[in-house]
mmCIF file of C-alpha atoms in Angstrom:
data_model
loop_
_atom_site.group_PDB
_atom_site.id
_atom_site.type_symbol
_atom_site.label_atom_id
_atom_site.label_comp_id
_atom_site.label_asym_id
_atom_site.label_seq_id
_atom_site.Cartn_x
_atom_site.Cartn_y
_atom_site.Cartn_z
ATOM 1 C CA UNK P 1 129.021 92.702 92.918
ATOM 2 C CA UNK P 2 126.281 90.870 90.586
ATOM 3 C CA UNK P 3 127.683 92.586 87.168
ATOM 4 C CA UNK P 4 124.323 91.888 85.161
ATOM 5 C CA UNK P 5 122.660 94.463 87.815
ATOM 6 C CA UNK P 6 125.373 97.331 87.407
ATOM 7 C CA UNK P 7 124.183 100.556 86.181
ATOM 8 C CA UNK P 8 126.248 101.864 83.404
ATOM 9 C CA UNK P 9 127.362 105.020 83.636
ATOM 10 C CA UNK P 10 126.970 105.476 79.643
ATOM 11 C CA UNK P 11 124.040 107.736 80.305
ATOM 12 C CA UNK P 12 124.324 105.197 82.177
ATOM 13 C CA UNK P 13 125.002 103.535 83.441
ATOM 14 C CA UNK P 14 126.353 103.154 85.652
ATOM 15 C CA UNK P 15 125.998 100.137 84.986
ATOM 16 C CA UNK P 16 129.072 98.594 84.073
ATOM 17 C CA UNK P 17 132.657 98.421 86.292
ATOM 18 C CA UNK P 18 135.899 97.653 86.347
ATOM 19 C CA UNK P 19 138.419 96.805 88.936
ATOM 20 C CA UNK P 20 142.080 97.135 89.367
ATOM 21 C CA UNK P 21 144.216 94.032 87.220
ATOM 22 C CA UNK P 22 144.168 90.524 89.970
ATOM 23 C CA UNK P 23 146.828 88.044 90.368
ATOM 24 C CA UNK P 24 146.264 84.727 88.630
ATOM 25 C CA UNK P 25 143.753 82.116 88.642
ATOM 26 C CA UNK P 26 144.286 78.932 88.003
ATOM 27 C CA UNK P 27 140.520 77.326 88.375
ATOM 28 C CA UNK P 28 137.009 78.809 88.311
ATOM 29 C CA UNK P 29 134.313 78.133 90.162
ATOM 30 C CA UNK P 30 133.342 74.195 90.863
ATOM 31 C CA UNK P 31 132.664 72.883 88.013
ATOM 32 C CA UNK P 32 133.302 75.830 85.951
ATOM 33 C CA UNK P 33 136.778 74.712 83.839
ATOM 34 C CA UNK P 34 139.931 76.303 84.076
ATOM 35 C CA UNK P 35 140.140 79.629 83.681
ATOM 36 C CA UNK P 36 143.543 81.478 82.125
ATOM 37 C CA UNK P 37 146.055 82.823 84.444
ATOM 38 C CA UNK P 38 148.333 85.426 83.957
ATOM 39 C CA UNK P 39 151.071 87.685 85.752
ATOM 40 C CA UNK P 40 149.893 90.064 88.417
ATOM 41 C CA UNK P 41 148.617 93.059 86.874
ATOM 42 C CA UNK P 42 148.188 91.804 83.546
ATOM 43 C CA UNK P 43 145.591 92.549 80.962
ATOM 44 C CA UNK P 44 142.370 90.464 80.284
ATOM 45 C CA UNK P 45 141.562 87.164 80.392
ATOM 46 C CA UNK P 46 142.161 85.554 76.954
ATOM 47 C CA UNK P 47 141.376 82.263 77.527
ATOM 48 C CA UNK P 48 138.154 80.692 77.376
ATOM 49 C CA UNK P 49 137.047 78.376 80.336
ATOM 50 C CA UNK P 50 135.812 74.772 79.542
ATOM 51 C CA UNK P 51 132.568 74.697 78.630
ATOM 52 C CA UNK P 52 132.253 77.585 76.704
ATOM 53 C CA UNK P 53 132.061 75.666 73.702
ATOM 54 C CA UNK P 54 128.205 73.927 74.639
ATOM 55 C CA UNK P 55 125.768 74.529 72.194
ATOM 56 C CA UNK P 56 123.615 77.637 72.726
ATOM 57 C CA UNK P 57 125.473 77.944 75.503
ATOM 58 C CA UNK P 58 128.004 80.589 74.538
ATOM 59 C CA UNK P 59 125.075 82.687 72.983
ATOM 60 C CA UNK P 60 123.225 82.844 76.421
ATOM 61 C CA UNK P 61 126.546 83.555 77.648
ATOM 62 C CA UNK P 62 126.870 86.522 75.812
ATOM 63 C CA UNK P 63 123.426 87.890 76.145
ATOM 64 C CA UNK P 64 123.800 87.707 80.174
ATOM 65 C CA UNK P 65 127.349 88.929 79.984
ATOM 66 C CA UNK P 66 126.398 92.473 78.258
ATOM 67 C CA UNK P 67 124.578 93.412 81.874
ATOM 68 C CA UNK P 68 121.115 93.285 80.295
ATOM 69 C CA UNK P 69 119.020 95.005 82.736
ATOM 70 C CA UNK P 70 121.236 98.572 82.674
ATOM 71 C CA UNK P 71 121.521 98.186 79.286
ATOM 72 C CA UNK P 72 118.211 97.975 78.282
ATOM 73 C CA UNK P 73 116.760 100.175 81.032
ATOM 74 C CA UNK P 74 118.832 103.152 79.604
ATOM 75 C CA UNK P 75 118.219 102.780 76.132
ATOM 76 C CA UNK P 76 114.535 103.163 77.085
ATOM 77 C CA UNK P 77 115.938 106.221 78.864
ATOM 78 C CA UNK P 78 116.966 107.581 75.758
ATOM 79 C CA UNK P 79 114.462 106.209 73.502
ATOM 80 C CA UNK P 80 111.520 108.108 75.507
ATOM 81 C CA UNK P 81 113.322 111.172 75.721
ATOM 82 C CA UNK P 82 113.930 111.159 72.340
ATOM 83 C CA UNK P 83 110.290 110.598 71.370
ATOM 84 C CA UNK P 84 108.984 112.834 74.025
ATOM 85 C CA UNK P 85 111.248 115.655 72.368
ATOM 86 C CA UNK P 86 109.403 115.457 69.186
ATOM 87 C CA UNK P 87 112.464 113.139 67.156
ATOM 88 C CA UNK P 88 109.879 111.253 65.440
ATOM 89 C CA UNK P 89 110.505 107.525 64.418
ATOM 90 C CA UNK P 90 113.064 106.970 62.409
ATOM 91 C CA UNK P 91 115.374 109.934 64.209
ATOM 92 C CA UNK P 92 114.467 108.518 67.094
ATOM 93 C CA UNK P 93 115.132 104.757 66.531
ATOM 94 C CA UNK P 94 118.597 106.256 65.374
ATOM 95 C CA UNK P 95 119.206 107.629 68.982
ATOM 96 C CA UNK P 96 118.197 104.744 70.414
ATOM 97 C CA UNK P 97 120.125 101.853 68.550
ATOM 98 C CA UNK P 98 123.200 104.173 68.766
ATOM 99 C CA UNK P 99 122.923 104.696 72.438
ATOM 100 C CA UNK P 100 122.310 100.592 72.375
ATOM 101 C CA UNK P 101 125.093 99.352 71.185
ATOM 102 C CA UNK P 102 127.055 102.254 73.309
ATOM 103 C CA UNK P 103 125.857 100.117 76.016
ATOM 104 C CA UNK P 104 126.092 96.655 74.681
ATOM 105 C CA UNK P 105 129.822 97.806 74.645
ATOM 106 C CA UNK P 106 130.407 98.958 78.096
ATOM 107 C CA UNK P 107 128.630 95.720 79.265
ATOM 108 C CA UNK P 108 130.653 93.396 77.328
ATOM 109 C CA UNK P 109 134.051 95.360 78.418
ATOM 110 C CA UNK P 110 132.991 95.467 82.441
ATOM 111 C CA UNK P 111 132.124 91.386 81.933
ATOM 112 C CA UNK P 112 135.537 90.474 80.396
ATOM 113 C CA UNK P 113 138.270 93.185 82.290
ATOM 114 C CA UNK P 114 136.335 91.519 85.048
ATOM 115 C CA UNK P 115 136.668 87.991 84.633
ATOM 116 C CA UNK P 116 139.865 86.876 86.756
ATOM 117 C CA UNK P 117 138.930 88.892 89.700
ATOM 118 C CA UNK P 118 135.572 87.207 89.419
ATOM 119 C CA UNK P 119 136.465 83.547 88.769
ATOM 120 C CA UNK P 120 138.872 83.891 91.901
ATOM 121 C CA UNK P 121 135.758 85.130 93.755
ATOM 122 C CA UNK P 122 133.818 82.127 92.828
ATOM 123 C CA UNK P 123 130.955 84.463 91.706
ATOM 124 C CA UNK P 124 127.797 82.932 90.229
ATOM 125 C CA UNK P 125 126.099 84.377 87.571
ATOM 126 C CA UNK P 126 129.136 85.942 85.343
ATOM 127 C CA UNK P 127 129.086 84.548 82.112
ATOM 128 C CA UNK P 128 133.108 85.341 81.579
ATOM 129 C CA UNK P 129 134.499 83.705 84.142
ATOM 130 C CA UNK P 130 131.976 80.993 85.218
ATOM 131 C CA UNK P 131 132.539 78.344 81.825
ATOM 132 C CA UNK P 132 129.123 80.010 79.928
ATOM 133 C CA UNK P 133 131.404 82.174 77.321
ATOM 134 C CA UNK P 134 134.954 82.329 76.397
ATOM 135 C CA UNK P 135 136.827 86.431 77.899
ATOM 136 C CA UNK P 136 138.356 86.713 74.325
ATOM 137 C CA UNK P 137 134.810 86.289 72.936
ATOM 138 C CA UNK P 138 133.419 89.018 75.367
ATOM 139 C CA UNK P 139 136.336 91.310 74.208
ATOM 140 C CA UNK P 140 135.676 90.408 70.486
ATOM 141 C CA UNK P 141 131.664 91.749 71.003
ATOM 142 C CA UNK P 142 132.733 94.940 73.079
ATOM 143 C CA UNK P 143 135.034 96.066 70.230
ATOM 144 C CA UNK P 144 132.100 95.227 67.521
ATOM 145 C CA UNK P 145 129.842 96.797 69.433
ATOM 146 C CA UNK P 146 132.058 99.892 69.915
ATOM 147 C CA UNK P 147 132.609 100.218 66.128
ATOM 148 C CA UNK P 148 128.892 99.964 65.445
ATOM 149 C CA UNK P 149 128.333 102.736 67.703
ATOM 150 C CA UNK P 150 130.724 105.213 66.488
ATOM 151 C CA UNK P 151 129.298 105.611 63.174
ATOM 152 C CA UNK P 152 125.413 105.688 64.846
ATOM 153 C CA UNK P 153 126.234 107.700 67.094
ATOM 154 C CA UNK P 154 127.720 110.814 64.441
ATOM 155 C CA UNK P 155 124.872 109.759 62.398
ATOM 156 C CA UNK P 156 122.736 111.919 64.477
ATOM 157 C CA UNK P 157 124.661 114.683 64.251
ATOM 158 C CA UNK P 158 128.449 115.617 64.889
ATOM 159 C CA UNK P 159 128.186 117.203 68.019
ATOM 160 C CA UNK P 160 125.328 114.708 69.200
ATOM 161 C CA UNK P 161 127.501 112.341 68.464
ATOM 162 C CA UNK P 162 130.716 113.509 69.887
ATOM 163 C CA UNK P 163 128.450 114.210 73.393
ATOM 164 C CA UNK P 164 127.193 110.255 72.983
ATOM 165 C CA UNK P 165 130.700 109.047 71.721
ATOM 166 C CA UNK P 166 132.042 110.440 75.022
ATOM 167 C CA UNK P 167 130.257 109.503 77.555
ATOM 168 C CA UNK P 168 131.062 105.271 76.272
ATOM 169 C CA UNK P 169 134.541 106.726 76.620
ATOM 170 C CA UNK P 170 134.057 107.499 79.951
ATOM 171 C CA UNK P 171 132.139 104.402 80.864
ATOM 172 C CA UNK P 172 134.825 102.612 79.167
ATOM 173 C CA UNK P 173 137.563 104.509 81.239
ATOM 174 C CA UNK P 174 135.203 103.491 84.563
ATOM 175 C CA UNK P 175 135.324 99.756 83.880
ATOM 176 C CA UNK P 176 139.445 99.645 82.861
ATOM 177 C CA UNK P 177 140.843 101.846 85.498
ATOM 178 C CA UNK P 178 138.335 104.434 87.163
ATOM 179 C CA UNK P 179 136.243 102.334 89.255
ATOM 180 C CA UNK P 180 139.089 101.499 91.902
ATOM 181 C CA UNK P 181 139.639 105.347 92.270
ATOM 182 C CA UNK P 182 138.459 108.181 94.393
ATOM 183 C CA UNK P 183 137.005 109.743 90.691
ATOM 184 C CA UNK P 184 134.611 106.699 90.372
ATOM 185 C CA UNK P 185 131.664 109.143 90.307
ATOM 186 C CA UNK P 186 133.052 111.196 87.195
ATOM 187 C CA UNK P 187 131.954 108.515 84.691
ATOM 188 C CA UNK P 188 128.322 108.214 85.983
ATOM 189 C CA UNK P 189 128.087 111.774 86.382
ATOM 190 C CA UNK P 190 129.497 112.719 82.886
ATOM 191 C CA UNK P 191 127.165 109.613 81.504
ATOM 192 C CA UNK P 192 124.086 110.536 82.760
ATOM 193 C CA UNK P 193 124.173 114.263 82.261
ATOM 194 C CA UNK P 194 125.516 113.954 78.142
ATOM 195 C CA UNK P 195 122.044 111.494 77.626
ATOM 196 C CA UNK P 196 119.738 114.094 77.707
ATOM 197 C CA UNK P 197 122.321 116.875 75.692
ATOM 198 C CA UNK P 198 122.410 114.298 73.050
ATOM 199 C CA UNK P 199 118.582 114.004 72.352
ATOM 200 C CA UNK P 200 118.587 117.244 72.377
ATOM 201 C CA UNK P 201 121.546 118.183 69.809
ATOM 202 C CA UNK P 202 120.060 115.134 67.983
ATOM 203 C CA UNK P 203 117.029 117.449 67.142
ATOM 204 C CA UNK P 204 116.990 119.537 63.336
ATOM 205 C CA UNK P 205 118.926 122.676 63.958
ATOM 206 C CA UNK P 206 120.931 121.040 66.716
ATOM 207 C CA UNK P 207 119.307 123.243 69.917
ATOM 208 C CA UNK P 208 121.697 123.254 72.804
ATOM 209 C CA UNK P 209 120.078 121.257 75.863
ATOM 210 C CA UNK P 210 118.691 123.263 78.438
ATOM 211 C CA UNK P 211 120.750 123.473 81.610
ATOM 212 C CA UNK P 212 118.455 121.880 83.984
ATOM 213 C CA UNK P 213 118.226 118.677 82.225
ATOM 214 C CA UNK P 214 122.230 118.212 82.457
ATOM 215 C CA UNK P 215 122.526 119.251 85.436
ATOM 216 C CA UNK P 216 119.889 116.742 86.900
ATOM 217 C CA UNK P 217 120.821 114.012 85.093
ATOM 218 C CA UNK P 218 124.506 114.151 86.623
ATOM 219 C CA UNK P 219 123.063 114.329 89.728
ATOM 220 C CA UNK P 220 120.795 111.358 89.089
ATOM 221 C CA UNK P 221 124.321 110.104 87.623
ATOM 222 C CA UNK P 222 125.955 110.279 91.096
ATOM 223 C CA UNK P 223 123.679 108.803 92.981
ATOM 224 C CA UNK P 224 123.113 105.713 90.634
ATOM 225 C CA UNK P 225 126.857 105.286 91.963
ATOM 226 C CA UNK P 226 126.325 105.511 94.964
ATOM 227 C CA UNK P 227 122.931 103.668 94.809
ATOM 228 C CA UNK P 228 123.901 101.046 92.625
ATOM 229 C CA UNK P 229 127.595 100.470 94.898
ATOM 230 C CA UNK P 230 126.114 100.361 98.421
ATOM 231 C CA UNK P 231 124.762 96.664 98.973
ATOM 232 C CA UNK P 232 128.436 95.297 97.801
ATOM 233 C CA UNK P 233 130.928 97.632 99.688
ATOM 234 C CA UNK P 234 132.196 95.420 102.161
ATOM 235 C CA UNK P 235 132.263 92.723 98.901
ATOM 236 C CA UNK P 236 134.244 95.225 96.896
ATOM 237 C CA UNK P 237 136.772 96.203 99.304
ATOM 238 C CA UNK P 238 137.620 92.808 100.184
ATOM 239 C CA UNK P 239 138.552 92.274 96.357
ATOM 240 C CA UNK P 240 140.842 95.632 96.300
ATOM 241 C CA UNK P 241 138.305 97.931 95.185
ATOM 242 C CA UNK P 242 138.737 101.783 96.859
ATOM 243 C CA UNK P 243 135.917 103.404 94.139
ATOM 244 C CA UNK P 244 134.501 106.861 96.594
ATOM 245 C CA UNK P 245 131.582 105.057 98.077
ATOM 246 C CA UNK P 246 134.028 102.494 99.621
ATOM 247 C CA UNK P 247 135.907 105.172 100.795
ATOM 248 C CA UNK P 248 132.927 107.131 102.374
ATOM 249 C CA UNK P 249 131.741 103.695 103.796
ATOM 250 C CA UNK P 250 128.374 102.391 104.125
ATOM 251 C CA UNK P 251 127.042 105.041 106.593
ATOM 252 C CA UNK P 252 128.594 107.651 104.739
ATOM 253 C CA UNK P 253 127.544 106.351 101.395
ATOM 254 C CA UNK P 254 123.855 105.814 102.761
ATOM 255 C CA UNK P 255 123.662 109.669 104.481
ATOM 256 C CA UNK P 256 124.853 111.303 101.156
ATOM 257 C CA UNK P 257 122.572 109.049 99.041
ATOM 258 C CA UNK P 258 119.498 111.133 99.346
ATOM 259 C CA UNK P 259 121.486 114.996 98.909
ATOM 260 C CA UNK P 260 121.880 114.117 94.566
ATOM 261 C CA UNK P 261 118.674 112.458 94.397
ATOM 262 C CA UNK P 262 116.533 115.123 96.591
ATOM 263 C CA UNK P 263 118.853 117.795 93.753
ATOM 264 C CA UNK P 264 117.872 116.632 90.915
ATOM 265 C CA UNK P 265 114.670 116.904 91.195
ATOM 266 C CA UNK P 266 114.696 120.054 92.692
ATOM 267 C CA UNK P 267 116.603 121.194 89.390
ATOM 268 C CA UNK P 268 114.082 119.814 87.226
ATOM 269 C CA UNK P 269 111.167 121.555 89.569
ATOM 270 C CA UNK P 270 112.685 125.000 89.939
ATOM 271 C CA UNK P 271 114.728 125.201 87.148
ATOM 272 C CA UNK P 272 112.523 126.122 84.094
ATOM 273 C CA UNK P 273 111.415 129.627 84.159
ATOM 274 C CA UNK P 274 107.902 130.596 86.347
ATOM 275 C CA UNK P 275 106.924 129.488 89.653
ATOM 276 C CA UNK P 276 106.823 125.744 90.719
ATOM 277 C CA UNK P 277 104.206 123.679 89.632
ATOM 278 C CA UNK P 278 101.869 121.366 90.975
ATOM 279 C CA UNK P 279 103.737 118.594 88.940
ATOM 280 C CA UNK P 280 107.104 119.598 90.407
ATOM 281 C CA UNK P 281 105.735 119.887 93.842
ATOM 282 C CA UNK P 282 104.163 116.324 93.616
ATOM 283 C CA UNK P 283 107.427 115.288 92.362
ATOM 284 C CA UNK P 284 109.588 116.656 95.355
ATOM 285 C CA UNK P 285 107.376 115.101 97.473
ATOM 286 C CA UNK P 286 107.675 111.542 95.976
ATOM 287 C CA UNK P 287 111.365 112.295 95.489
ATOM 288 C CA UNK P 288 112.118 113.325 99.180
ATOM 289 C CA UNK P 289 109.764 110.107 100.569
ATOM 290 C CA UNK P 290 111.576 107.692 98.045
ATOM 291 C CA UNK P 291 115.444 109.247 98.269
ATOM 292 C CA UNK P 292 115.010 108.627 102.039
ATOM 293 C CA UNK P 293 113.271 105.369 102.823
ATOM 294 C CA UNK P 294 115.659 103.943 100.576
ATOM 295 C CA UNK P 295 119.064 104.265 102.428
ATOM 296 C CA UNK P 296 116.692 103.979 105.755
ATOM 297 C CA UNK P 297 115.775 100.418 104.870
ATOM 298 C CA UNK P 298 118.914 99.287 103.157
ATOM 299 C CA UNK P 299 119.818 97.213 106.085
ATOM 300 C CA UNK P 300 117.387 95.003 106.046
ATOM 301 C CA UNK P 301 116.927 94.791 101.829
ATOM 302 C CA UNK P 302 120.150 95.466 100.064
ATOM 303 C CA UNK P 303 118.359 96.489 96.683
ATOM 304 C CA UNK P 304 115.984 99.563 98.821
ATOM 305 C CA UNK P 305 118.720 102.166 98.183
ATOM 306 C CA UNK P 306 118.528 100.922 94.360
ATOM 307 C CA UNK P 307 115.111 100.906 94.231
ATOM 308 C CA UNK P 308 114.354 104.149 95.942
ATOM 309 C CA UNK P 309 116.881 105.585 93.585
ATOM 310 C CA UNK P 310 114.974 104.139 90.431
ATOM 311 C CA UNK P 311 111.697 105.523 91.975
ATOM 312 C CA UNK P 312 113.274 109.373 91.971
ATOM 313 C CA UNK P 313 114.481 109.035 88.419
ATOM 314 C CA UNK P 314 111.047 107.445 87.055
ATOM 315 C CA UNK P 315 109.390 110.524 88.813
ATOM 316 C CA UNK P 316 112.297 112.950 87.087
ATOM 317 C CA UNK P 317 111.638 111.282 83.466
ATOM 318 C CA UNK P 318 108.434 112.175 83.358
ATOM 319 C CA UNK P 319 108.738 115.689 84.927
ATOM 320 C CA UNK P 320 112.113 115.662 82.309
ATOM 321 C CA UNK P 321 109.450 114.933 79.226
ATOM 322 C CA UNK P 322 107.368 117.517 80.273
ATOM 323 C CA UNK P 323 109.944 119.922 80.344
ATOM 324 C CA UNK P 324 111.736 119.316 77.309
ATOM 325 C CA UNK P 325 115.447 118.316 77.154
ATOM 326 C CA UNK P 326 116.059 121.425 74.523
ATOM 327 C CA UNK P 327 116.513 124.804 74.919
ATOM 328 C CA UNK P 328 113.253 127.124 72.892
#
């Protein structure tokens, strides 16, 4: 599985993973440098491939290796939810670089637990383990990373933070021994549903967050797993990987996929007090049209599930900012 496209589960996101320790490797890819080997079951990769060491190259390296995409798609999460709930600037841009470097973190660890299994897949594309950057280098920027984020993170309040401070812990958890287990979901789900409790306890007076928006973004949670996990099942099992999509299969993966996505917006529609709008109607109807074509076509474009999954949560996010992540 492409590890730049993995949703971390961080709130996230998904995207980030992990994968059960590999036996060793002595070479990378073709042309990639050797890449260090150690005992089966051992830690990370420590070594640095040949390579590494070109100029500008390690930098590139490092950008790619974080898992851009996730990353920066769910700090806009949390940056528009935390302007759309009345932060203001400066609170907000808190929130944000906090829930950044959360991510940055959960990238860089997913890239460099990853890297034997990877380089003895000959996958393209994976900074770690194809001779762009160095494993102990990766490590080296998730632990920064991490320690940046701990004190932005209680900078926005103690309880905000704790919320924000656990969910990396989970997505960290995911990537080192989770993701090869039948509790693969938990991260994503615990991820996704503390993003919106943490704008919310970010806010003066700490409100609590109201119900609805947790419980839709841990739906939206699951089903980023399962979303994000279906084009590489086969992929993933081959390498030793038994996460709960790959146990469920690809048909059974595909027939749940629509249930979380179809919930959470039904949450977000019903949920706040009165009858349903015409903005939650529209949204149920773009939710249950998207949620379904999406698994439906995933056999002939790998990324529809994905993508149909990304179309429901744009359509929550702005029924979410109308709403209002915390309680009156």
């Amino acid at each position: 599985m492409d590890a730049t496209e993995r949703v971390s589960p961080a709130g996230s996101g998904p995207v980030a993973a992990g994968s059960p320790g590999s036996g060793p490797v002595a070479a990378g890819p073709p042309g990639s440098g050797p890449v260090a080997a150690g005992p089966p079951g051992s830690g990370p990769v420590a070594a640095g491939p040949a390579g590494a060491g070109r100029r500008g190259g390690w930098v590139l390296g490092l950008a790619l290796a974080c898992h851009p995409g996730p990353a920066l798609a769910v700090t806009a999460l949390a940056c528009a939810l935390a302007l759309g709930s009345g932060l203001g600037g400066p609170r907000s841009a808190l929130v944000t670089a906090a829930v950044l470097t959360g991510q940055l973190s959960v990238g860089w660890c997913n890239d460099a637990y990853d890297a034997r299994r990877d380089a003895r897949a000959g996958r393209r594309g994976k900074p770690a383990s194809d001779g762009t950057v160095g494993a102990g280098a990766v490590w080296a920027a998730a632990t920064v990373a991490l320690a940046v984020c701990v004190p932005l993170s209680l900078a926005c309040g103690v309880l905000a933070g704790t919320v924000h401070l656990a969910a990396v812990a989970a997505a960290w958890l995911y990537n080192l021994r989770l993701k090869a287990t039948a509790l693969s979901w938990l991260p994503y789900v615990a991820g996704f549903g503390a993003l919106p409790a943490a704008v919310a306890l970010s806010l003066p007076g700490g409100p609590g967050p109201r119900w609805w928006t947790v419980a839709a973004g841990s739906l939206l949670g699951f089903a980023a797993h399962l979303a994000d996990t279906l084009p590489d099942i086969a992929v993933d099992r081959a390498a030793g990987i038994r996460g709960l999509p790959h146990r469920l299969g690809d048909t059974g993966t595909r027939l749940l996929l629509p249930l979380p996505l179809l919930g959470a917006t039904a949450v977000l529609a019903v949920g706040p007090p009165g009858p349903v709008d015409a903005w939650g109607a529209a949204a149920l109807v773009l939710a249950g049209a998207a949620a379904l074509m999406g698994p439906a076509l995933g056999r002939r474009w790998r990324k529809a599930a994905l993508v149909g999954a990304v179309a429901v949560a744009a359509a929550d996010l702005a029924l979410l900012l109308a709403r209002g992540v915390a309680a009156a």
